[in-house]
Amino acid sequence: MAASQEELESYYGKEIILADRELVETGSKQILNNADKEDVAFLVVGDPFGATTHTDLVLRAKREAIPVEIIHNASVMNAVGACGLQLYNFGQTVSMVFFTDNWRPDSWYDKIWENRKIGLHTLVLLDIKVKEQSIENMARGRLIYEPPRYMSIAQCCEQLLEIEEKRGTKAYTPDTPAVAISRLGSSSQSFKSGTISELANYDSGEPLHSLVILGRQCHELELEYLLEFADDKEKFGKDVANDQEYFKPAAWVPPTEDDSDE
Amino acid sequence: MAASQEELESYYGKEIILADRELVETGSKQILNNADKEDVAFLVVGDPFGATTHTDLVLRAKREAIPVEIIHNASVMNAVGACGLQLYNFGQTVSMVFFTDNWRPDSWYDKIWENRKIGLHTLVLLDIKVKEQSIENMARGRLIYEPPRYMSIAQCCEQLLEIEEKRGTKAYTPDTPAVAISRLGSSSQSFKSGTISELANYDSGEPLHSLVILGRQCHELELEYLLEFADDKEKFGKDVANDQEYFKPAAWVPPTEDDSDE
């Protein structure tokens, strides 16, 4: 993941064409050009099927009767297990994009809610902006790109809290436990367990980051693992216990005489 | 995945100790013995965090202050994307064990139902029995092991249908679309799209197998991919459309005059 283009070229003994988003999304003809006659390798970070664009590329190749061989790889979708939460207890994955003044999409809120209603953890993938143009440069047709931006854990948590405050339906609360995952798979990877409001003040350091919002199905072993990453283990244990009460079915209360009179 | 112990030993230039289930589950002391003084590598098929036993091993190492480094790997949990369904639309993963006369566990039924209620796909991992003793041999303390058994797609689908018939709550039906995945990641990997009742008659060949039961959130690109693996594309397309109607919210019907009179 940390290798430079030069290092990869020297490793493979071949020239590498850097495929930016534009090339991948609109340049399938260029990528598949001659692929029926010679081998073309399309390298990705993570699992090749992490993005619909890659599925689309395979479909286009199949339509042109180009044989495709997939070599699988570790991906954040399974390496996230390194935080100690079991992979089979994760629900659907959501993406958190940078909010702007006019664009604050929150469809992920319902997905987190759905996951938590059935007790599942939610992996939140944090936005990255690489090779993006400013609106002004885009309008003027200037191919000048903004410096790359990577969402921090703190910003993600602030956006989570903003939308929860707006919706007010408690899909999660400021006290819901979560795990911040930084630089996963690199030698400097780190984890931090805390509530969403605590992590809104967490300095997560260099990118990339992801966040997992806990579900109710938190096994004893999972909790033991998460406690290793908590600043205040006792508090975090209590936060998890309190949060788990959320979506439990309500306890049965025997009717009182007043109730039966009505 | 297909390498023999000898091939691995020649590749690594080291002797390898075959860790069977018993050693992994009860022999952590043996595995961690001297690991504070010399490097011990614990090799697994798939992702290291696919099993709680591995999480437990890491926790035990941490308690003894043994540094642990994790090297992630592809796993069925993400390689399943090769069937064309997007990883972020999967819910919790379930395991299907071999039914016996007295033991027919079905807690997975509710999990599939929960996933399908919110539109998500379910990965079903199929049971394998390796180095198992018969009840008679176990009772007599004879260390004789049964030949390895791997659940087929057909048997998995029969067990799915049996429990649906018993429960009768339509978490899925015989007509629910699914994808059979065989020998994933190997050169002979194959996929078959069909309804659960169709796949109950499917000869899936050599192991290992997994099954994905579709959720309602089936994107156009996902369907296009799945159609490649269907015997009757037109029928499968209709099966998917019909199944998607299942958990949709009921359409609003304007009250009739009769209704408003009541």
XYZ file of N, CA, C and O in Angstrom, chain A residues 46-47 49-53 55-56 58-59 62-63 70 72-75 77-94 111 114-115 117-118 120 184-185 189 216-217 219 221-222 224-225 228-229, chain B residues 46-47 49-53 55-56 58-59 62-63 70 72-75 77-94 111 114-115 117-118 120 184-185 189 216-217 219 221-222 224-225 228-229:
432
model
N -6.430 -2.851 -2.232
C -7.557 -3.553 -1.628
C -8.133 -4.602 -2.548
O -7.483 -5.044 -3.501
N -9.371 -5.003 -2.272
C -9.995 -6.057 -3.055
C -10.494 -5.517 -4.395
O -11.050 -4.417 -4.454
N -13.043 -6.127 -6.055
C -14.478 -5.903 -6.169
C -15.020 -4.955 -5.107
O -16.188 -4.989 -4.764
N -14.133 -4.105 -4.588
C -14.585 -3.106 -3.623
C -15.356 -1.965 -4.281
O -16.015 -1.197 -3.607
N -15.299 -1.845 -5.595
C -15.921 -0.710 -6.281
C -16.712 -1.189 -7.495
O -16.256 -2.067 -8.225
N -17.894 -0.608 -7.709
C -18.720 -0.969 -8.873
C -17.986 -0.717 -10.184
O -18.210 -1.419 -11.157
N -17.091 0.298 -10.199
C -16.351 0.610 -11.426
C -15.550 -0.607 -11.889
O -15.417 -0.847 -13.086
N -16.292 -3.822 -11.194
C -17.253 -4.805 -11.690
C -17.610 -4.468 -13.135
O -17.678 -5.344 -13.996
N -17.836 -3.186 -13.370
C -18.183 -2.715 -14.711
C -17.067 -3.053 -15.708
O -17.338 -3.495 -16.828
N -14.925 -5.522 -15.568
C -14.943 -6.967 -15.839
C -16.071 -7.306 -16.809
O -15.891 -8.083 -17.757
N -17.248 -6.698 -16.589
C -18.382 -6.955 -17.487
C -18.070 -6.538 -18.918
O -18.393 -7.242 -19.874
N -15.810 -9.088 -20.440
C -16.545 -10.305 -20.792
C -17.337 -10.120 -22.079
O -17.399 -11.021 -22.907
N -17.959 -8.926 -22.225
C -18.727 -8.649 -23.441
C -17.843 -8.711 -24.686
O -18.301 -9.058 -25.767
N -9.054 -12.972 -11.779
C -9.072 -12.083 -10.618
C -8.095 -12.618 -9.576
O -8.148 -13.804 -9.249
N -7.416 -12.100 -5.744
C -7.990 -11.419 -4.591
C -6.909 -10.900 -3.661
O -5.759 -11.320 -3.712
N -7.307 -10.012 -2.789
C -6.359 -9.355 -1.906
C -7.073 -8.972 -0.623
O -8.293 -8.917 -0.584
N -6.310 -8.718 0.411
C -6.889 -8.177 1.629
C -7.482 -6.813 1.311
O -7.071 -6.153 0.363
N -8.459 -6.419 2.090
C -9.173 -5.170 1.858
C -9.622 -4.652 3.218
O -9.705 -5.416 4.183
N -12.438 -4.148 3.980
C -13.684 -4.864 4.264
C -13.452 -6.112 5.117
O -14.368 -6.586 5.758
N -12.259 -6.692 5.077
C -12.004 -7.804 5.999
C -10.862 -7.491 6.979
O -10.890 -7.950 8.116
N -9.904 -6.642 6.574
C -8.808 -6.307 7.487
C -9.328 -5.552 8.707
O -8.683 -5.518 9.751
N -10.532 -4.980 8.582
C -11.148 -4.278 9.708
C -11.273 -5.192 10.931
O -11.335 -4.723 12.072
N -11.241 -6.501 10.704
C -11.268 -7.463 11.800
C -10.117 -7.266 12.781
O -10.185 -7.723 13.924
N -9.068 -6.555 12.360
C -7.923 -6.293 13.226
C -8.293 -5.464 14.448
O -7.557 -5.424 15.426
N -9.447 -4.792 14.418
C -9.860 -4.009 15.590
C -10.440 -4.920 16.661
O -10.690 -4.484 17.780
N -10.651 -6.185 16.332
C -11.125 -7.137 17.327
C -12.594 -7.490 17.186
O -13.084 -8.403 17.851
N -13.320 -6.766 16.330
C -14.738 -7.088 16.112
C -14.842 -8.165 15.041
O -14.120 -8.134 14.046
N -15.725 -9.133 15.253
C -15.824 -10.270 14.345
C -16.503 -9.889 13.034
O -17.568 -9.270 13.026
N -15.908 -10.320 11.939
C -16.402 -9.949 10.615
C -17.845 -10.372 10.371
O -18.590 -9.688 9.682
N -18.240 -11.511 10.952
C -19.601 -11.986 10.647
C -20.682 -11.204 11.378
O -21.858 -11.440 11.160
N -20.263 -10.269 12.249
C -21.241 -9.423 12.931
C -21.340 -8.014 12.343
O -21.862 -7.109 12.978
N -20.801 -7.828 11.147
C -20.901 -6.527 10.488
C -22.115 -6.506 9.566
O -22.421 -7.498 8.906
N -22.778 -5.372 9.523
C -23.860 -5.175 8.560
C -23.334 -4.456 7.340
O -22.137 -4.506 7.039
N -24.252 -3.772 6.635
C -23.851 -3.058 5.435
C -22.828 -1.962 5.763
O -22.833 -1.405 6.845
N -21.962 -1.700 4.793
C -20.908 -0.698 4.933
C -21.415 0.641 4.402
O -22.147 0.675 3.412
N -21.036 1.737 5.064
C -21.464 3.050 4.571
C -20.257 3.935 4.289
O -19.153 3.675 4.759
N -28.906 3.528 7.151
C -28.212 2.237 7.067
C -27.588 1.870 8.411
O -27.626 0.710 8.837
N -30.448 0.746 10.535
C -30.874 -0.616 10.186
C -29.911 -1.652 10.773
O -30.326 -2.648 11.348
N -28.616 -1.405 10.613
C -27.626 -2.334 11.173
C -27.792 -2.453 12.680
O -27.798 -3.555 13.235
N -30.344 -1.790 14.563
C -31.597 -2.426 14.982
C -31.452 -3.934 15.089
O -32.121 -4.576 15.882
N -30.600 -4.523 14.237
C -30.410 -5.974 14.306
C -29.049 -6.307 14.936
O -28.549 -7.418 14.802
N -25.915 -5.152 14.561
C -24.669 -5.299 13.798
C -23.773 -4.059 13.837
O -24.248 -2.929 13.954
N -4.653 1.383 8.585
C -4.843 -0.073 8.666
C -3.935 -0.807 7.681
O -3.870 -0.467 6.508
N -3.236 -1.811 8.176
C -2.390 -2.632 7.314
C -0.984 -2.083 7.158
O -0.125 -2.748 6.589
N -0.237 1.365 11.940
C -1.694 1.292 12.157
C -2.008 1.484 13.636
O -1.238 1.105 14.511
N -25.128 -4.073 18.799
C -25.450 -4.652 20.105
C -24.765 -6.003 20.294
O -24.454 -6.407 21.409
N -24.556 -6.723 19.168
C -23.950 -8.053 19.261
C -22.450 -7.928 19.496
O -21.653 -8.135 18.602
N -19.554 -9.475 21.492
C -19.117 -10.652 22.252
C -18.080 -10.245 23.303
O -17.374 -9.255 23.144
N -15.236 -11.516 24.031
C -13.872 -11.476 23.462
C -13.651 -10.197 22.656
O -12.562 -9.633 22.655
N -14.699 -9.774 21.948
C -14.600 -8.542 21.160
C -14.367 -7.363 22.095
O -13.496 -6.522 21.858
N -13.136 -7.378 25.120
C -11.806 -7.461 25.746
C -10.747 -6.852 24.818
O -9.844 -6.152 25.251
N -10.906 -7.142 23.524
C -9.966 -6.628 22.525
C -10.078 -5.100 22.434
O -9.076 -4.388 22.404
N -8.427 -2.737 25.066
C -6.997 -2.444 24.881
C -6.769 -1.065 24.258
O -5.722 -0.462 24.426
N -7.750 -0.615 23.488
C -7.584 0.628 22.721
C -8.297 1.816 23.378
O -8.407 2.881 22.783
N -7.168 -17.820 4.497
C -8.089 -16.689 4.601
C -7.578 -15.634 5.560
O -6.385 -15.579 5.870
N -8.496 -14.798 6.009
C -8.118 -13.695 6.879
C -7.875 -14.188 8.299
O -8.615 -15.027 8.811
N -8.499 -12.915 11.070
C -9.551 -12.624 12.050
C -10.910 -13.192 11.650
O -11.947 -12.708 12.087
N -10.888 -14.232 10.821
C -12.144 -14.873 10.445
C -12.698 -15.750 11.558
O -13.845 -16.168 11.502
N -11.904 -16.043 12.581
C -12.348 -16.963 13.636
C -12.038 -16.381 15.011
O -10.966 -15.795 15.208
N -12.960 -16.537 15.959
C -12.729 -16.040 17.327
C -11.508 -16.693 17.960
O -10.844 -16.083 18.785
N -11.221 -17.952 17.560
C -10.056 -18.640 18.131
C -8.783 -17.853 17.869
O -7.876 -17.837 18.692
N -8.589 -14.548 17.371
C -8.648 -13.355 18.215
C -8.170 -13.717 19.614
O -7.393 -12.990 20.235
N -8.628 -14.858 20.104
C -8.247 -15.335 21.425
C -6.728 -15.532 21.511
O -6.102 -15.161 22.509
N -4.394 -13.982 19.816
C -3.743 -12.671 19.862
C -3.861 -12.076 21.268
O -2.892 -11.534 21.807
N -5.048 -12.205 21.868
C -5.247 -11.677 23.224
C -4.315 -12.350 24.231
O -3.736 -11.693 25.089
N -0.886 -10.967 23.777
C -0.770 -9.619 24.338
C -0.633 -9.668 25.856
O 0.135 -8.914 26.444
N -1.403 -10.578 26.490
C -1.333 -10.703 27.950
C 0.069 -11.111 28.402
O 0.512 -10.756 29.475
N 0.193 -8.671 12.413
C -0.822 -9.350 11.613
C -0.562 -9.066 10.140
O -0.380 -7.907 9.762
N -2.523 -9.312 6.748
C -3.871 -9.598 6.258
C -3.824 -10.344 4.936
O -2.806 -10.371 4.260
N -4.934 -10.917 4.590
C -5.014 -11.760 3.404
C -6.433 -11.697 2.855
O -7.364 -11.319 3.557
N -6.578 -12.089 1.609
C -7.921 -12.239 1.051
C -8.628 -13.333 1.827
O -8.003 -14.224 2.400
N -9.947 -13.268 1.845
C -10.761 -14.202 2.610
C -12.075 -14.367 1.861
O -12.446 -13.513 1.051
N -14.718 -13.739 2.987
C -15.541 -12.606 3.407
C -15.441 -11.420 2.456
O -16.330 -10.578 2.433
N -14.343 -11.308 1.703
C -14.327 -10.254 0.685
C -14.206 -10.828 -0.736
O -14.737 -10.263 -1.666
N -13.557 -12.005 -0.885
C -13.430 -12.582 -2.227
C -14.802 -12.947 -2.790
O -14.973 -13.077 -4.003
N -15.806 -13.073 -1.896
C -17.170 -13.379 -2.333
C -17.663 -12.335 -3.353
O -18.558 -12.613 -4.152
N -17.048 -11.160 -3.345
C -17.387 -10.124 -4.318
C -17.209 -10.598 -5.751
O -17.767 -10.009 -6.677
N -16.456 -11.668 -5.966
C -16.238 -12.211 -7.308
C -17.528 -12.703 -7.952
O -17.586 -12.883 -9.165
N -18.583 -12.924 -7.157
C -19.854 -13.365 -7.741
C -20.596 -12.184 -8.349
O -21.602 -12.370 -9.025
N -20.109 -10.977 -8.118
C -20.722 -9.804 -8.741
C -21.571 -8.974 -7.794
O -21.994 -7.876 -8.148
N -21.824 -9.493 -6.592
C -22.598 -8.721 -5.618
C -21.655 -7.818 -4.831
O -20.560 -8.236 -4.468
N -22.092 -6.589 -4.599
C -21.216 -5.611 -3.956
C -21.055 -5.878 -2.470
O -22.037 -6.070 -1.751
N -19.812 -5.831 -1.994
C -19.515 -6.160 -0.598
C -20.255 -5.279 0.400
O -20.621 -5.735 1.468
N -20.489 -4.006 0.038
C -21.117 -3.123 1.035
C -22.609 -3.387 1.192
O -23.253 -2.779 2.031
N -23.158 -4.294 0.362
C -24.573 -4.655 0.510
C -24.782 -5.995 1.202
O -25.863 -6.583 1.111
N -23.747 -6.500 1.859
C -23.888 -7.753 2.601
C -24.226 -7.455 4.056
O -23.707 -6.505 4.636
N -25.079 -8.285 4.634
C -25.361 -8.210 6.067
C -24.496 -9.205 6.803
O -23.443 -9.629 6.313
N -24.969 -9.612 7.985
C -24.211 -10.564 8.796
C -24.057 -11.896 8.055
O -24.892 -12.279 7.254
N -22.957 -12.562 8.334
C -22.622 -13.848 7.714
C -23.144 -14.977 8.603
O -23.097 -14.868 9.823
N -23.652 -16.038 7.987
C -24.135 -17.167 8.802
C -23.403 -18.451 8.410
O -22.793 -18.541 7.344
N -31.203 -14.692 11.267
C -30.197 -13.743 10.754
C -30.414 -13.457 9.268
O -30.282 -12.323 8.820
N -33.363 -11.147 9.159
C -32.975 -9.778 9.522
C -32.271 -9.098 8.349
O -32.567 -7.953 8.010
N -31.341 -9.793 7.733
C -30.629 -9.216 6.589
C -31.605 -8.865 5.474
O -31.558 -7.776 4.904
N -34.814 -8.330 5.581
C -35.757 -7.251 5.926
C -35.172 -5.893 5.568
O -35.897 -4.963 5.253
N -33.832 -5.766 5.673
C -33.231 -4.476 5.321
C -32.514 -4.562 3.970
O -31.690 -3.720 3.634
N -30.420 -6.773 2.541
C -29.021 -7.172 2.377
C -28.828 -8.633 1.958
O -29.629 -9.502 2.291
N -13.818 -21.053 -4.632
C -13.485 -19.626 -4.766
C -11.992 -19.383 -4.617
O -11.366 -19.868 -3.677
N -11.430 -18.647 -5.540
C -10.011 -18.286 -5.469
C -9.095 -19.304 -6.121
O -7.899 -19.059 -6.253
N -12.626 -22.177 -9.920
C -13.773 -21.578 -9.226
C -14.954 -21.457 -10.185
O -14.797 -21.271 -11.382
N -32.772 -7.549 -1.165
C -33.565 -6.734 -2.080
C -32.700 -5.699 -2.799
O -33.001 -5.293 -3.923
N -31.631 -5.252 -2.127
C -30.783 -4.219 -2.725
C -29.895 -4.834 -3.795
O -28.715 -5.047 -3.580
N -28.438 -4.158 -7.305
C -28.167 -3.128 -8.305
C -28.188 -3.753 -9.705
O -27.935 -4.935 -9.871
N -26.118 -3.468 -12.147
C -24.820 -4.054 -12.508
C -24.623 -5.419 -11.849
O -24.038 -6.333 -12.431
N -25.103 -5.541 -10.596
C -24.990 -6.809 -9.873
C -25.799 -7.878 -10.613
O -25.339 -8.991 -10.840
N -26.718 -7.921 -13.748
C -26.097 -8.239 -15.033
C -24.996 -9.284 -14.855
O -24.847 -10.212 -15.654
N -24.236 -9.120 -13.786
C -23.152 -10.054 -13.495
C -23.711 -11.439 -13.174
O -23.223 -12.456 -13.670
N -24.914 -13.898 -15.948
C -23.884 -14.691 -16.630
C -23.838 -16.132 -16.111
O -23.412 -17.040 -16.799
N -24.242 -16.301 -14.834
C -24.110 -17.600 -14.177
C -25.430 -18.370 -14.124
O -25.528 -19.402 -13.463
